[in-house]
mmCIF file of C-alpha atoms in Angstrom:
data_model
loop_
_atom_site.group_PDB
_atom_site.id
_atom_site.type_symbol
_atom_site.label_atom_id
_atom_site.label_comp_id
_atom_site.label_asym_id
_atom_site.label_seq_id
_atom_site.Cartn_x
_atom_site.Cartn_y
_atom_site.Cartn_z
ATOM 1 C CA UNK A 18 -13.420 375.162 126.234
ATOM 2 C CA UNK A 19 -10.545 377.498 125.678
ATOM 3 C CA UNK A 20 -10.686 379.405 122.532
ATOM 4 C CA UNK A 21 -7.719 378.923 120.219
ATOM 5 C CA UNK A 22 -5.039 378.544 122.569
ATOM 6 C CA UNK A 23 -1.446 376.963 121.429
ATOM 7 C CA UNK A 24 -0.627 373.667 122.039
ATOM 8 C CA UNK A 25 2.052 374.392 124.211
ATOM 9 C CA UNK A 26 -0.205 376.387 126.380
ATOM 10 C CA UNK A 27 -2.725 373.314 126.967
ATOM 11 C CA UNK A 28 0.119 371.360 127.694
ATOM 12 C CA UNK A 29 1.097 373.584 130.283
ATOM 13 C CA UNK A 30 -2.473 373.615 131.314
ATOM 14 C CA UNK A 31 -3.018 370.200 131.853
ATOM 15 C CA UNK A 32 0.400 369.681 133.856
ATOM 16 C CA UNK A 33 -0.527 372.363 135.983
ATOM 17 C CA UNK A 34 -4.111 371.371 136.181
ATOM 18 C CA UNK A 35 -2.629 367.650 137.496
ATOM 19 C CA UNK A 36 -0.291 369.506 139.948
ATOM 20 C CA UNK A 37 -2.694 371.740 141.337
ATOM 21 C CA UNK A 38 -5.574 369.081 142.300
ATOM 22 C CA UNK A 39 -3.055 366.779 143.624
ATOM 23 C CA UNK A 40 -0.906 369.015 145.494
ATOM 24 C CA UNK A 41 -2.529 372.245 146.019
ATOM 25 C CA UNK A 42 -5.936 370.395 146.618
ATOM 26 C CA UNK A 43 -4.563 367.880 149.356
ATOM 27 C CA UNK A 44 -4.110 371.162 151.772
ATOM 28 C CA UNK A 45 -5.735 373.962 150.363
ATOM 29 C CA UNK A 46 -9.043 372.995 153.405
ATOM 30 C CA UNK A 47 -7.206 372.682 155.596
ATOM 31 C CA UNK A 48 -5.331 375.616 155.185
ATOM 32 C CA UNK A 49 -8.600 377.696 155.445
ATOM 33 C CA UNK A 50 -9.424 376.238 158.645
ATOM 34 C CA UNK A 51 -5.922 376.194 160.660
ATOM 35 C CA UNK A 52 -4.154 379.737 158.102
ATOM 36 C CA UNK A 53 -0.298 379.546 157.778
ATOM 37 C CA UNK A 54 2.003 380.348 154.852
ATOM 38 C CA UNK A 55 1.744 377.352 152.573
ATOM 39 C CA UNK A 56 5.551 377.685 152.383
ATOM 40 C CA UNK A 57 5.499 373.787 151.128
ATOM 41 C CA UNK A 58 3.281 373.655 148.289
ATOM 42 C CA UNK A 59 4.878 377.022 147.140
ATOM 43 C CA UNK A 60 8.044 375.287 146.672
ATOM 44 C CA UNK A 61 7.077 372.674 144.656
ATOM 45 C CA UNK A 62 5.423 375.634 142.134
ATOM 46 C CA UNK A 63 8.772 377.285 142.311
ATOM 47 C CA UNK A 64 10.462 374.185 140.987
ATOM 48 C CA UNK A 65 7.710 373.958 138.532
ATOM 49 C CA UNK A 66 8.494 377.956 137.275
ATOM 50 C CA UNK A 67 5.245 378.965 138.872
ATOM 51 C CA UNK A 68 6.576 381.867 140.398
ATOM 52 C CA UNK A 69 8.367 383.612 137.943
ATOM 53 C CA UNK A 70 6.802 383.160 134.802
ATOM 54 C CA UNK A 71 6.965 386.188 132.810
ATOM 55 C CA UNK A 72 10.704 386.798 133.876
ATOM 56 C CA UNK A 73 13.193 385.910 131.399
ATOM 57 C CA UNK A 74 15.011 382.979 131.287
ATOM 58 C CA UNK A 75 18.343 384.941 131.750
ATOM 59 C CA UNK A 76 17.132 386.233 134.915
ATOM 60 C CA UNK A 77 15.825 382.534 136.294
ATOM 61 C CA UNK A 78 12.465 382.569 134.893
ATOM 62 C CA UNK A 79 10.123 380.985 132.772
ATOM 63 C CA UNK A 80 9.763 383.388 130.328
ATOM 64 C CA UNK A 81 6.481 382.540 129.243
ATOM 65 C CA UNK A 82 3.796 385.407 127.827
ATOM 66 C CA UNK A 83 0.920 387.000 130.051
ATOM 67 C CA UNK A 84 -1.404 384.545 128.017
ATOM 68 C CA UNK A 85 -0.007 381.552 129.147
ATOM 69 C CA UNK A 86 0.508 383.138 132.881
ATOM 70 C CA UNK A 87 -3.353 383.578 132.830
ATOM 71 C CA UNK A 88 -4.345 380.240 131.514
ATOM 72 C CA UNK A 89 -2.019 378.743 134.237
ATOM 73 C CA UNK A 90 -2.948 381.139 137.308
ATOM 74 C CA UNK A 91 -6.788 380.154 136.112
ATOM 75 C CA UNK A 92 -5.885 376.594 137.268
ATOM 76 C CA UNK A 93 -4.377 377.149 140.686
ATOM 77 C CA UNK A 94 -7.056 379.558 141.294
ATOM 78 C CA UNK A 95 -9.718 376.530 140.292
ATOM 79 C CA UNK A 96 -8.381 374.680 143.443
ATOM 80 C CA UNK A 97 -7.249 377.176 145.897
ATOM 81 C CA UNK A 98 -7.654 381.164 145.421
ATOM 82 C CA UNK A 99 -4.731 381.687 148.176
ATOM 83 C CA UNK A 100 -1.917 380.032 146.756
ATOM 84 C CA UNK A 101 -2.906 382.083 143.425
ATOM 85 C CA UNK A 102 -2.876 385.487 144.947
ATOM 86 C CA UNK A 103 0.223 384.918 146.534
ATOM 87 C CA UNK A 104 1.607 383.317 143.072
ATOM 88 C CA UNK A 105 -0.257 386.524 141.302
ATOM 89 C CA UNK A 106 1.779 389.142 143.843
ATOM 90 C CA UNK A 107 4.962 387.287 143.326
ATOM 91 C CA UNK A 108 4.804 386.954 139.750
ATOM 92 C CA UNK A 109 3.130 390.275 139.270
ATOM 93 C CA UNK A 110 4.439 393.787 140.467
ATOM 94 C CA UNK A 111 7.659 393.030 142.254
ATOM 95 C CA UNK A 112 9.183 390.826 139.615
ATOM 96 C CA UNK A 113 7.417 393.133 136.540
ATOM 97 C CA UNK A 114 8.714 396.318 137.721
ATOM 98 C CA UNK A 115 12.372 395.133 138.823
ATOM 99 C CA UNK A 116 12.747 393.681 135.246
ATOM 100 C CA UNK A 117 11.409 396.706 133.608
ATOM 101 C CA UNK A 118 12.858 399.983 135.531
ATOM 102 C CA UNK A 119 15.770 397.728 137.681
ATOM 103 C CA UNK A 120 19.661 398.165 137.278
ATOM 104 C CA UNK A 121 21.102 395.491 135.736
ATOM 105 C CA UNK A 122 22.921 394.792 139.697
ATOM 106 C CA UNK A 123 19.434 394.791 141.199
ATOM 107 C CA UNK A 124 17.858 392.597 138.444
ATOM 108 C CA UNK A 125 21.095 389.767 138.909
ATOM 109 C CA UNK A 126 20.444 390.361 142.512
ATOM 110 C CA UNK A 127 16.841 390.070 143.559
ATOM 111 C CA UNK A 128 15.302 388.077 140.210
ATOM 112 C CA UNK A 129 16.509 385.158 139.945
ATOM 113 C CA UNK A 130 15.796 384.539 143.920
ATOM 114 C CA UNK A 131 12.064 385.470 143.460
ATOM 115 C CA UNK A 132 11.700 383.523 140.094
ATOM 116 C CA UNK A 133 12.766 380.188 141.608
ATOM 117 C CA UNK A 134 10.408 380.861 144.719
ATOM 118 C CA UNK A 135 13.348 381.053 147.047
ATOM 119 C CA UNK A 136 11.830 384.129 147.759
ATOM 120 C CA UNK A 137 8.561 385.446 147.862
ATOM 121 C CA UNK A 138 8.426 389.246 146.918
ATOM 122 C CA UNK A 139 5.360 391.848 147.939
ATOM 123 C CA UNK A 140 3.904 394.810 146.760
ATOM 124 C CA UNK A 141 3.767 397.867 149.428
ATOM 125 C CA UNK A 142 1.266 400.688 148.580
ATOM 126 C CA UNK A 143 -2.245 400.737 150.181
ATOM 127 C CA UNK A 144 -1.673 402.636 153.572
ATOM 128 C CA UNK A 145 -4.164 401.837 156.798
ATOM 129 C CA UNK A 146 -5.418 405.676 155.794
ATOM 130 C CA UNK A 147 -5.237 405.780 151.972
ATOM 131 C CA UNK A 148 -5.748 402.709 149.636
ATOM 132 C CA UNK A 149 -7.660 403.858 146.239
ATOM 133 C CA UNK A 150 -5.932 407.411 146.857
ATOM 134 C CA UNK A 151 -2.357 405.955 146.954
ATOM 135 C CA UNK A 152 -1.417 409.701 146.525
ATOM 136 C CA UNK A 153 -2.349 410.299 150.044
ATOM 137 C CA UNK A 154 0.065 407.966 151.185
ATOM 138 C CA UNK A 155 1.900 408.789 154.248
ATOM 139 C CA UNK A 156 4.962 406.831 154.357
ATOM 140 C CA UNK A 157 7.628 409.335 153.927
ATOM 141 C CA UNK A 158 11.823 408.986 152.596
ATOM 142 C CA UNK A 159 13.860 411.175 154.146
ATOM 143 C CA UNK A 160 17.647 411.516 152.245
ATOM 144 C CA UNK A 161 20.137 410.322 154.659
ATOM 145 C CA UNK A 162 23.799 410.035 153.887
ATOM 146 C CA UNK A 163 24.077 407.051 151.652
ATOM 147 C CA UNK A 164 20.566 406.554 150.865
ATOM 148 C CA UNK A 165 17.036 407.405 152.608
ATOM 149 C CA UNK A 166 15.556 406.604 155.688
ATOM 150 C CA UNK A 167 11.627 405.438 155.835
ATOM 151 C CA UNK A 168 9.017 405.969 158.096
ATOM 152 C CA UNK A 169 5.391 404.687 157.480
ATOM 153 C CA UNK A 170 2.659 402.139 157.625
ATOM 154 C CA UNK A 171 1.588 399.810 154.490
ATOM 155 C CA UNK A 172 -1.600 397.909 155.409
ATOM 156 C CA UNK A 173 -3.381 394.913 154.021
ATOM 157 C CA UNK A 174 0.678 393.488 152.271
ATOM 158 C CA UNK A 175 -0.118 390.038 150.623
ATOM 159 C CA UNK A 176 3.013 387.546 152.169
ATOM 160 C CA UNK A 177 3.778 390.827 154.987
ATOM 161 C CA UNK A 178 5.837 389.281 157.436
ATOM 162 C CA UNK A 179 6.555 385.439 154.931
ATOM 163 C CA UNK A 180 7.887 387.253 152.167
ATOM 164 C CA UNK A 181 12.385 388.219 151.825
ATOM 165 C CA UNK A 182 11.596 391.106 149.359
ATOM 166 C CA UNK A 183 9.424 394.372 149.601
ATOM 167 C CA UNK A 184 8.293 396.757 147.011
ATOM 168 C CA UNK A 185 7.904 400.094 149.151
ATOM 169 C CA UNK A 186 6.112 403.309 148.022
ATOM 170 C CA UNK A 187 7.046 406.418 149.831
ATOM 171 C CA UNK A 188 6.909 409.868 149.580
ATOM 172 C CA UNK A 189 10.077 411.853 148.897
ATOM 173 C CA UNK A 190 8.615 415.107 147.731
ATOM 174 C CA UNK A 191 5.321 416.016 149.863
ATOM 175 C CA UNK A 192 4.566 419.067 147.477
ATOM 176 C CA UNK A 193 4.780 417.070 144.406
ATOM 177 C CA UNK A 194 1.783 414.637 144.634
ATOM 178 C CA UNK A 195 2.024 411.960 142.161
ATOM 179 C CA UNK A 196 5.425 412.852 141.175
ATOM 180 C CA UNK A 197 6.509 412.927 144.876
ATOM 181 C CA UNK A 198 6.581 409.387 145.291
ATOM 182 C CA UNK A 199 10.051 406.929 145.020
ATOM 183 C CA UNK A 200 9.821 403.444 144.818
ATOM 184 C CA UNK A 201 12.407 401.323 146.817
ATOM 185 C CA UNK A 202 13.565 398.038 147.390
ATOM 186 C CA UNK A 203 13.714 396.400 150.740
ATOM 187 C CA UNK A 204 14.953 393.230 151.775
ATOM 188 C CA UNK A 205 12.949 391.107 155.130
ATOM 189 C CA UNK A 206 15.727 391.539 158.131
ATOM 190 C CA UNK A 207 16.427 395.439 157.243
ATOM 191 C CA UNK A 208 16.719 397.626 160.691
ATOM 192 C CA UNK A 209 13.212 399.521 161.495
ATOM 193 C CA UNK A 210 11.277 397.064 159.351
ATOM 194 C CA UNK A 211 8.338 394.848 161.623
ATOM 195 C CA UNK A 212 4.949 393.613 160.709
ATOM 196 C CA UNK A 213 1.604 392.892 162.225
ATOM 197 C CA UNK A 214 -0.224 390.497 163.165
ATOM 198 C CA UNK A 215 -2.157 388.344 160.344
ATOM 199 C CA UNK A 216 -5.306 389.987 159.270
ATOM 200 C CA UNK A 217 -8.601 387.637 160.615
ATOM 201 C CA UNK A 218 -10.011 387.743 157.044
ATOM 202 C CA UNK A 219 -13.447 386.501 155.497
ATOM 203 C CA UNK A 220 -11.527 384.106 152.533
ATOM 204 C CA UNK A 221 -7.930 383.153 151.543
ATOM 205 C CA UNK A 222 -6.714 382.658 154.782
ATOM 206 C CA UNK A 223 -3.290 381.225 153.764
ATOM 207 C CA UNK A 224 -2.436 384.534 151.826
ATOM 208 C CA UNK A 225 -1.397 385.863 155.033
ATOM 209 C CA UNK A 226 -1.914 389.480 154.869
ATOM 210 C CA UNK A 227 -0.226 392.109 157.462
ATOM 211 C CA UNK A 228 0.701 395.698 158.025
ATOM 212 C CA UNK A 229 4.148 396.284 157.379
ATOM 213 C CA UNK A 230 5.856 399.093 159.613
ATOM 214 C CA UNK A 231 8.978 401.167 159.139
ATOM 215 C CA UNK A 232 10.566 402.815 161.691
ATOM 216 C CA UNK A 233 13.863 404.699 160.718
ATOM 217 C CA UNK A 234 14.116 402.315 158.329
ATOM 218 C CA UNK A 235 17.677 402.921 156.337
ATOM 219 C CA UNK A 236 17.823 402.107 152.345
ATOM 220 C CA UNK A 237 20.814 402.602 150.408
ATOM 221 C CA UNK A 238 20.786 404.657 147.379
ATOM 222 C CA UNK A 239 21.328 401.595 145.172
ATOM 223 C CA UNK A 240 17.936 400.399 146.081
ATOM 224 C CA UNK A 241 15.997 403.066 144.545
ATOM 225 C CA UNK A 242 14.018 401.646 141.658
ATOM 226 C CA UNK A 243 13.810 403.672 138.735
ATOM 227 C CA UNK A 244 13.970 407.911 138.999
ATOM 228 C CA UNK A 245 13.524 409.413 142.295
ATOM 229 C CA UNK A 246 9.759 411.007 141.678
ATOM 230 C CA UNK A 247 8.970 408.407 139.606
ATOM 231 C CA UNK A 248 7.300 405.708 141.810
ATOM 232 C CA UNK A 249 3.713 406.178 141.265
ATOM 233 C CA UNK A 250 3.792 405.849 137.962
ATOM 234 C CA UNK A 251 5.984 403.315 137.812
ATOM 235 C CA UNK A 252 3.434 401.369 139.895
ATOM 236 C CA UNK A 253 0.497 402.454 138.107
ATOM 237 C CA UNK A 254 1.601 401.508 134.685
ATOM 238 C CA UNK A 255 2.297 398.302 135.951
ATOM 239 C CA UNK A 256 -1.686 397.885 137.360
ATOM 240 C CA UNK A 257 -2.421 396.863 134.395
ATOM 241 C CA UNK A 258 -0.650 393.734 134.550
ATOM 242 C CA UNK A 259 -1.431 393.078 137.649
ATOM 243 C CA UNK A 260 -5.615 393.344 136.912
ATOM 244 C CA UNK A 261 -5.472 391.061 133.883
ATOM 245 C CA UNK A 262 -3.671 388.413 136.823
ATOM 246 C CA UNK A 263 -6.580 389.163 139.255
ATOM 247 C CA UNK A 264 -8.872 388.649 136.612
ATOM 248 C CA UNK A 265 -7.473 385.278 135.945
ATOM 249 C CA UNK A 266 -7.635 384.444 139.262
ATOM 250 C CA UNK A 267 -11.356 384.995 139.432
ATOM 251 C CA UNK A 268 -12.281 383.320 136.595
ATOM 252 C CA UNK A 269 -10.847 380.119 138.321
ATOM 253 C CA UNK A 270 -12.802 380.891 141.644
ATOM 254 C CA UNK A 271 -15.952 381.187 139.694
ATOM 255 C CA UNK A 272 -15.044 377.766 137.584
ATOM 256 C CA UNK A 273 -14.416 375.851 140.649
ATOM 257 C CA UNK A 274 -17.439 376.683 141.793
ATOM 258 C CA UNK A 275 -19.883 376.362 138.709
ATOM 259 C CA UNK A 276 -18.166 372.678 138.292
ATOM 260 C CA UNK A 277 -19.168 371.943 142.176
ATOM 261 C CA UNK A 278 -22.777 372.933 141.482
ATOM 262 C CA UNK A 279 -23.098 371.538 137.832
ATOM 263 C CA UNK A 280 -21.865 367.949 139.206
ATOM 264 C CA UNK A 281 -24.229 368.327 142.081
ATOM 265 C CA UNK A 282 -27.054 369.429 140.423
ATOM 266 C CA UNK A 283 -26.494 366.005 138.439
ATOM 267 C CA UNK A 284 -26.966 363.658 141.358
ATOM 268 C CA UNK A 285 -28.612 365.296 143.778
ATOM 269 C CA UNK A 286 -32.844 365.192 143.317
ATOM 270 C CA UNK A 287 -35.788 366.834 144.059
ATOM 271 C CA UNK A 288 -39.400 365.536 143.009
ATOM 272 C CA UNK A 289 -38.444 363.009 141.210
ATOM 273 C CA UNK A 290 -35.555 363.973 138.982
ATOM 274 C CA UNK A 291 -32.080 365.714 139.083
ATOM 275 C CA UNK A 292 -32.503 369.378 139.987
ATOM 276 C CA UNK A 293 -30.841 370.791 136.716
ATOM 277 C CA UNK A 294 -33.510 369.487 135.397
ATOM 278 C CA UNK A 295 -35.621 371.856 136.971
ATOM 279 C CA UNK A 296 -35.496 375.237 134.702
ATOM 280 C CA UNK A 297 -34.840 377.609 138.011
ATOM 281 C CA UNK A 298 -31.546 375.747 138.551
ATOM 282 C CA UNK A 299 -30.391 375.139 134.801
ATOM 283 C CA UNK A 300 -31.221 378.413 133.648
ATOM 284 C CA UNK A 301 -28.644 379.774 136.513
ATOM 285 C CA UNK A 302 -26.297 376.824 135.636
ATOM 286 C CA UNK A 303 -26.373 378.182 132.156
ATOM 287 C CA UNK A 304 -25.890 382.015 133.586
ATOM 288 C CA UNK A 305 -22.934 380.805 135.290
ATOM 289 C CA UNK A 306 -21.270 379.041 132.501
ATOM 290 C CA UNK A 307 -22.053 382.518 129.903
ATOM 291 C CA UNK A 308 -20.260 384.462 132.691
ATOM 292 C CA UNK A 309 -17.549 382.471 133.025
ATOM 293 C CA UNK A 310 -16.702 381.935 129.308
ATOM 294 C CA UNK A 311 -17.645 385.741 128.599
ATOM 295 C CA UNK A 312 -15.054 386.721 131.642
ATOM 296 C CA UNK A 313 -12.790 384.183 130.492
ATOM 297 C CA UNK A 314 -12.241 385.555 126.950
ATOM 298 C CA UNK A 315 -12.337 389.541 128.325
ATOM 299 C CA UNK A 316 -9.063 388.293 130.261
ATOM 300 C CA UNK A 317 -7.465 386.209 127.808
ATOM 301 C CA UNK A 318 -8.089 388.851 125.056
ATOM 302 C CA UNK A 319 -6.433 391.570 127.282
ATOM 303 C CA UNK A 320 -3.719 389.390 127.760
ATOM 304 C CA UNK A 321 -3.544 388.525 124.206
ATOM 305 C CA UNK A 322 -3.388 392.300 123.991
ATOM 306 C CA UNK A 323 -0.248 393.212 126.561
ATOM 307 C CA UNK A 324 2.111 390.609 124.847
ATOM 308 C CA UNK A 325 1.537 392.394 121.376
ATOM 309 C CA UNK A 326 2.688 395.294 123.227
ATOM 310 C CA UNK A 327 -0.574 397.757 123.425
ATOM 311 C CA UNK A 328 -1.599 399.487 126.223
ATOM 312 C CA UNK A 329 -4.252 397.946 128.048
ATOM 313 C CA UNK A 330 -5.495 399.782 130.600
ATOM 314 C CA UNK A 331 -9.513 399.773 129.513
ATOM 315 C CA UNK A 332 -8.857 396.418 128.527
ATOM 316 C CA UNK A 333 -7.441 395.059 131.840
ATOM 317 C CA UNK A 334 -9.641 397.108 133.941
ATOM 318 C CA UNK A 335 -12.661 395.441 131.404
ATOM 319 C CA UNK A 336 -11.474 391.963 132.634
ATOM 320 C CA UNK A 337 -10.934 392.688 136.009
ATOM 321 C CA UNK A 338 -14.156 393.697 136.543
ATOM 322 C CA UNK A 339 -16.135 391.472 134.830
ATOM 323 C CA UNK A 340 -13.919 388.321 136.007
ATOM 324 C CA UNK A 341 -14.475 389.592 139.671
ATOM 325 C CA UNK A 342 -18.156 390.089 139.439
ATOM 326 C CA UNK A 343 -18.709 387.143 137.686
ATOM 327 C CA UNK A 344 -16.801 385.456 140.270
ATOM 328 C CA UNK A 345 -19.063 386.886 143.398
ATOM 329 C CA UNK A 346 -22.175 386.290 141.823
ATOM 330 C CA UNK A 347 -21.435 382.308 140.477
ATOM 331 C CA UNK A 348 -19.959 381.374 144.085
ATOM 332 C CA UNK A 349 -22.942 383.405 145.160
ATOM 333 C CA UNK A 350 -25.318 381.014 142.806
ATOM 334 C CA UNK A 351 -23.030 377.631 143.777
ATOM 335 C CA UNK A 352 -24.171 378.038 147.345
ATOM 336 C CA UNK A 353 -27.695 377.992 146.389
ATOM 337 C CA UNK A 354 -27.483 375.424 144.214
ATOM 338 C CA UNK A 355 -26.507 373.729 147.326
ATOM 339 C CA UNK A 356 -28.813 374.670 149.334
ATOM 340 C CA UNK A 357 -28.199 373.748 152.913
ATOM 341 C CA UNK A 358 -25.259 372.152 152.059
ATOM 342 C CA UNK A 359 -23.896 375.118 150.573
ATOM 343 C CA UNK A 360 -23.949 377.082 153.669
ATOM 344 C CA UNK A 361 -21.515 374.682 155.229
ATOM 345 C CA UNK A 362 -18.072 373.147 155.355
ATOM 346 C CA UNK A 363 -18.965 370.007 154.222
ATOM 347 C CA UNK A 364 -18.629 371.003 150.475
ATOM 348 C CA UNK A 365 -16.042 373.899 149.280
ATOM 349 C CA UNK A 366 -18.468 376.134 147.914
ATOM 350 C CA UNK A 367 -18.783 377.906 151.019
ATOM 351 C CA UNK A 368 -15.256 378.365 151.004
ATOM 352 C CA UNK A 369 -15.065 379.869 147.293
ATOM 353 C CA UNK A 370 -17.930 382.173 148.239
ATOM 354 C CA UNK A 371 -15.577 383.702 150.904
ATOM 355 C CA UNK A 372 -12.977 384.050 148.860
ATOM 356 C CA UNK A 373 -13.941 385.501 145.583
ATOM 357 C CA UNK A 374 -15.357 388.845 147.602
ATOM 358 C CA UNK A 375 -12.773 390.267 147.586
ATOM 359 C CA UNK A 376 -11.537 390.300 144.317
ATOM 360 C CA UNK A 377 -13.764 393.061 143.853
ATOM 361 C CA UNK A 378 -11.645 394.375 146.293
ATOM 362 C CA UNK A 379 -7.792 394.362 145.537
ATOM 363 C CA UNK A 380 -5.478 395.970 142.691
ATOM 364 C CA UNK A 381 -8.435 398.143 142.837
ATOM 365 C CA UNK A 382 -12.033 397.735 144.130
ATOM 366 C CA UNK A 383 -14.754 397.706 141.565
ATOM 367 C CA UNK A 384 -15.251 401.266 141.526
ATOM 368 C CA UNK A 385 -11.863 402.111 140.758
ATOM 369 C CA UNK A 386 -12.414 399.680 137.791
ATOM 370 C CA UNK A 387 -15.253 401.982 136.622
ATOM 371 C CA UNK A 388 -13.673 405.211 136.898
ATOM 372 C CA UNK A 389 -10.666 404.085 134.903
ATOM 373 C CA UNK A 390 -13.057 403.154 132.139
ATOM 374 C CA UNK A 391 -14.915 405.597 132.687
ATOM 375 C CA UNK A 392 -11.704 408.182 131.912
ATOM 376 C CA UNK A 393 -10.131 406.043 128.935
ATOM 377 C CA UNK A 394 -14.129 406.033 127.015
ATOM 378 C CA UNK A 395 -13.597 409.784 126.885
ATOM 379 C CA UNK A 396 -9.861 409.838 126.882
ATOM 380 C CA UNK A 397 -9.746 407.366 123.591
ATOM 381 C CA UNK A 398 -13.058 410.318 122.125
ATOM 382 C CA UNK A 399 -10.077 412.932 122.639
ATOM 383 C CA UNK A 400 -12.185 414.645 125.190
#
């Protein structure tokens, strides 16, 4: 049960909840077995304002709070985990950081596009060579006449190669570290830009991931986003945002999976009576549904948090976390509820077990998660 949430919200939930099963649910197998770009379905959540919900209205978006974004990215997550990363990438840093640090030209141009799910917008930092130490990126932006001219490698790009709008880190200043780095704005089609091949991944096949090459790649000057030297923290203060989405997303990974094993625990039996009736496997159903709610609320609260306009860095790191652990250990725990069963494709738990791992991976791998608390604990002691 959902603590407190406005009506509006649970009506939201329960549309999207309807949509999801019915729409999302009718491909999302078969998508893991034969991957593409699940251009259809993605659509249909466009119309629906599923792809730019926190961007204002004026802008073609929803407009809706991070709260509600979370409730609502819990539910596509619930069904499939690929469609909600690509909905979390789209929603999240491209279409946060253009609204916050964009022109006015670039927000009119690029927002309302990626709101409506006309286009599908990607976030460009990890490097093949440097993904936690984004400062060690590589890509570099050379000033040209009229603008700057890339040259670099971004590795592991949600929607590389399916998606009209990329958010590109690159260096501009290689003796300035941190403050070196520009973002820019780069449209699918530009000369120099070319992708790999799709990554052969363990989950989430249809979130097609890819390198994403540039090669003399030319920018204009008017695609600069924000100050020049100003890129890496524009994209790290907008992390936070992004966590509290990821966190979402694996709270509905590990509730799709706890309601798989709780509903098979109740018919299938085992010496005479339903196995959750056996304390081994309803003492880990209860475990599950502890660290679900208990993730649940960590991620909702940070959200909670971000629309009341405080910083939530130890918050959002908190949640994303918790939400991602949770989330490898309950499809961990589905699968042996399962048993046998659980170890193949005939029920999806397999398939949620492959793709909550790596949630403890991306918008920074449980380590990173621990580091950052680690530094606001003594940052908040003034130390």
């Amino acid at each position: 049960m959902d603590f407190a949430l406005p009506d509006e919200i649970i009506s939201m939930q329960q549309a999207v909840r309807e949509f999801a099963r019915n729409e999302i649910g009718a491909v999302a197998a078969d998508l893991d077995r034969a991957p593409r770009f699940p251009w259809e379905t993605l659509r249909k959540m466009g119309d629906l304002g599923l792809l730019g919900m926190l961007t204002p209205p004026e802008y073609g978006g929803a407009g809706l709070d991070t709260l509600a974004y979370t409730v609502l990215l819990e539910e596509v997550a619930a069904v499939d985990a690929a469609h909600a990363t690509i909905m979390s990438v789209t929603n999240g840093l491209p279409q946060s950081l253009l609204y916050k640090h964009g022109t006015e030209e670039q927000r009119r141009r690029y927002l309302p596009r990626l709101a409506s799910g006309e286009w599908i917008g990607a976030f460009c930092l990890s490097e093949p060579g440097s993904g936690s130490d984004a400062v060690a990126m590589e890509t570099r932006a050379t000033r040209a006449v009229g603008g700057y001219v890339l040259n670099g490698t971004k590795a592991w790009i949600t929607s590389g190669g399916e998606a009209q709008f990329y958010l590109v880190m690159a260096k501009t200043d290689r003796a300035a570290g941190a403050r070196g780095v520009t973002c820019f704005l780069v449209e699918k089609g530009a000369a120099g830009l070319s992708f790999g091949k799709p990554e052969e991944k363990l989950g989430q096949h249809a979130a097609i991931t890819t390198t994403v090459t540039f090669d003399d790649c030319f920018v204009p000057e008017e695609n600069v986003l924000g100050q020049v030297g100003q890129g890496f923290l524009i994209a790290m203060a907008g992390l936070d945002g992004g966590r509290i989405g990821i966190a979402a997303l694996a709270v509905g990974i590990a509730r799709a999976a706890y309601e798989a094993a709780r509903a098979y625990a109740a018919q299938r039996t085992a010496f005479g009576q339903p196995i959750h009736e056996h304390q081994a496997i309803g003492f880990r159903l209860a475990d599950m549904a502890v660290a679900i709610e208990s993730a649940r609320l960590m991620t909702q609260r940070a959200a909670w948090l971000k629309d009341r306009g405080y910083r939530t860095t130890s918050e959002a790191a908190m949640a994303k976390l918790q939400a991602s652990e949770t989330a490898v250990a309950v499809t961990h725990g589905a699968v042996q509820v399962f048993g046998a069963y659980g170890y193949t494709k005939a029920y999806p738990v397999e398939r949620y077990f492959r793709d909550a791992r790596v949630t403890e991976i991306y918008e920074g791998t449980s380590e990173v998660q621990r580091m950052v608390i680690h530094r606001q604990i003594y940052r908040e002691l003034g130390r």
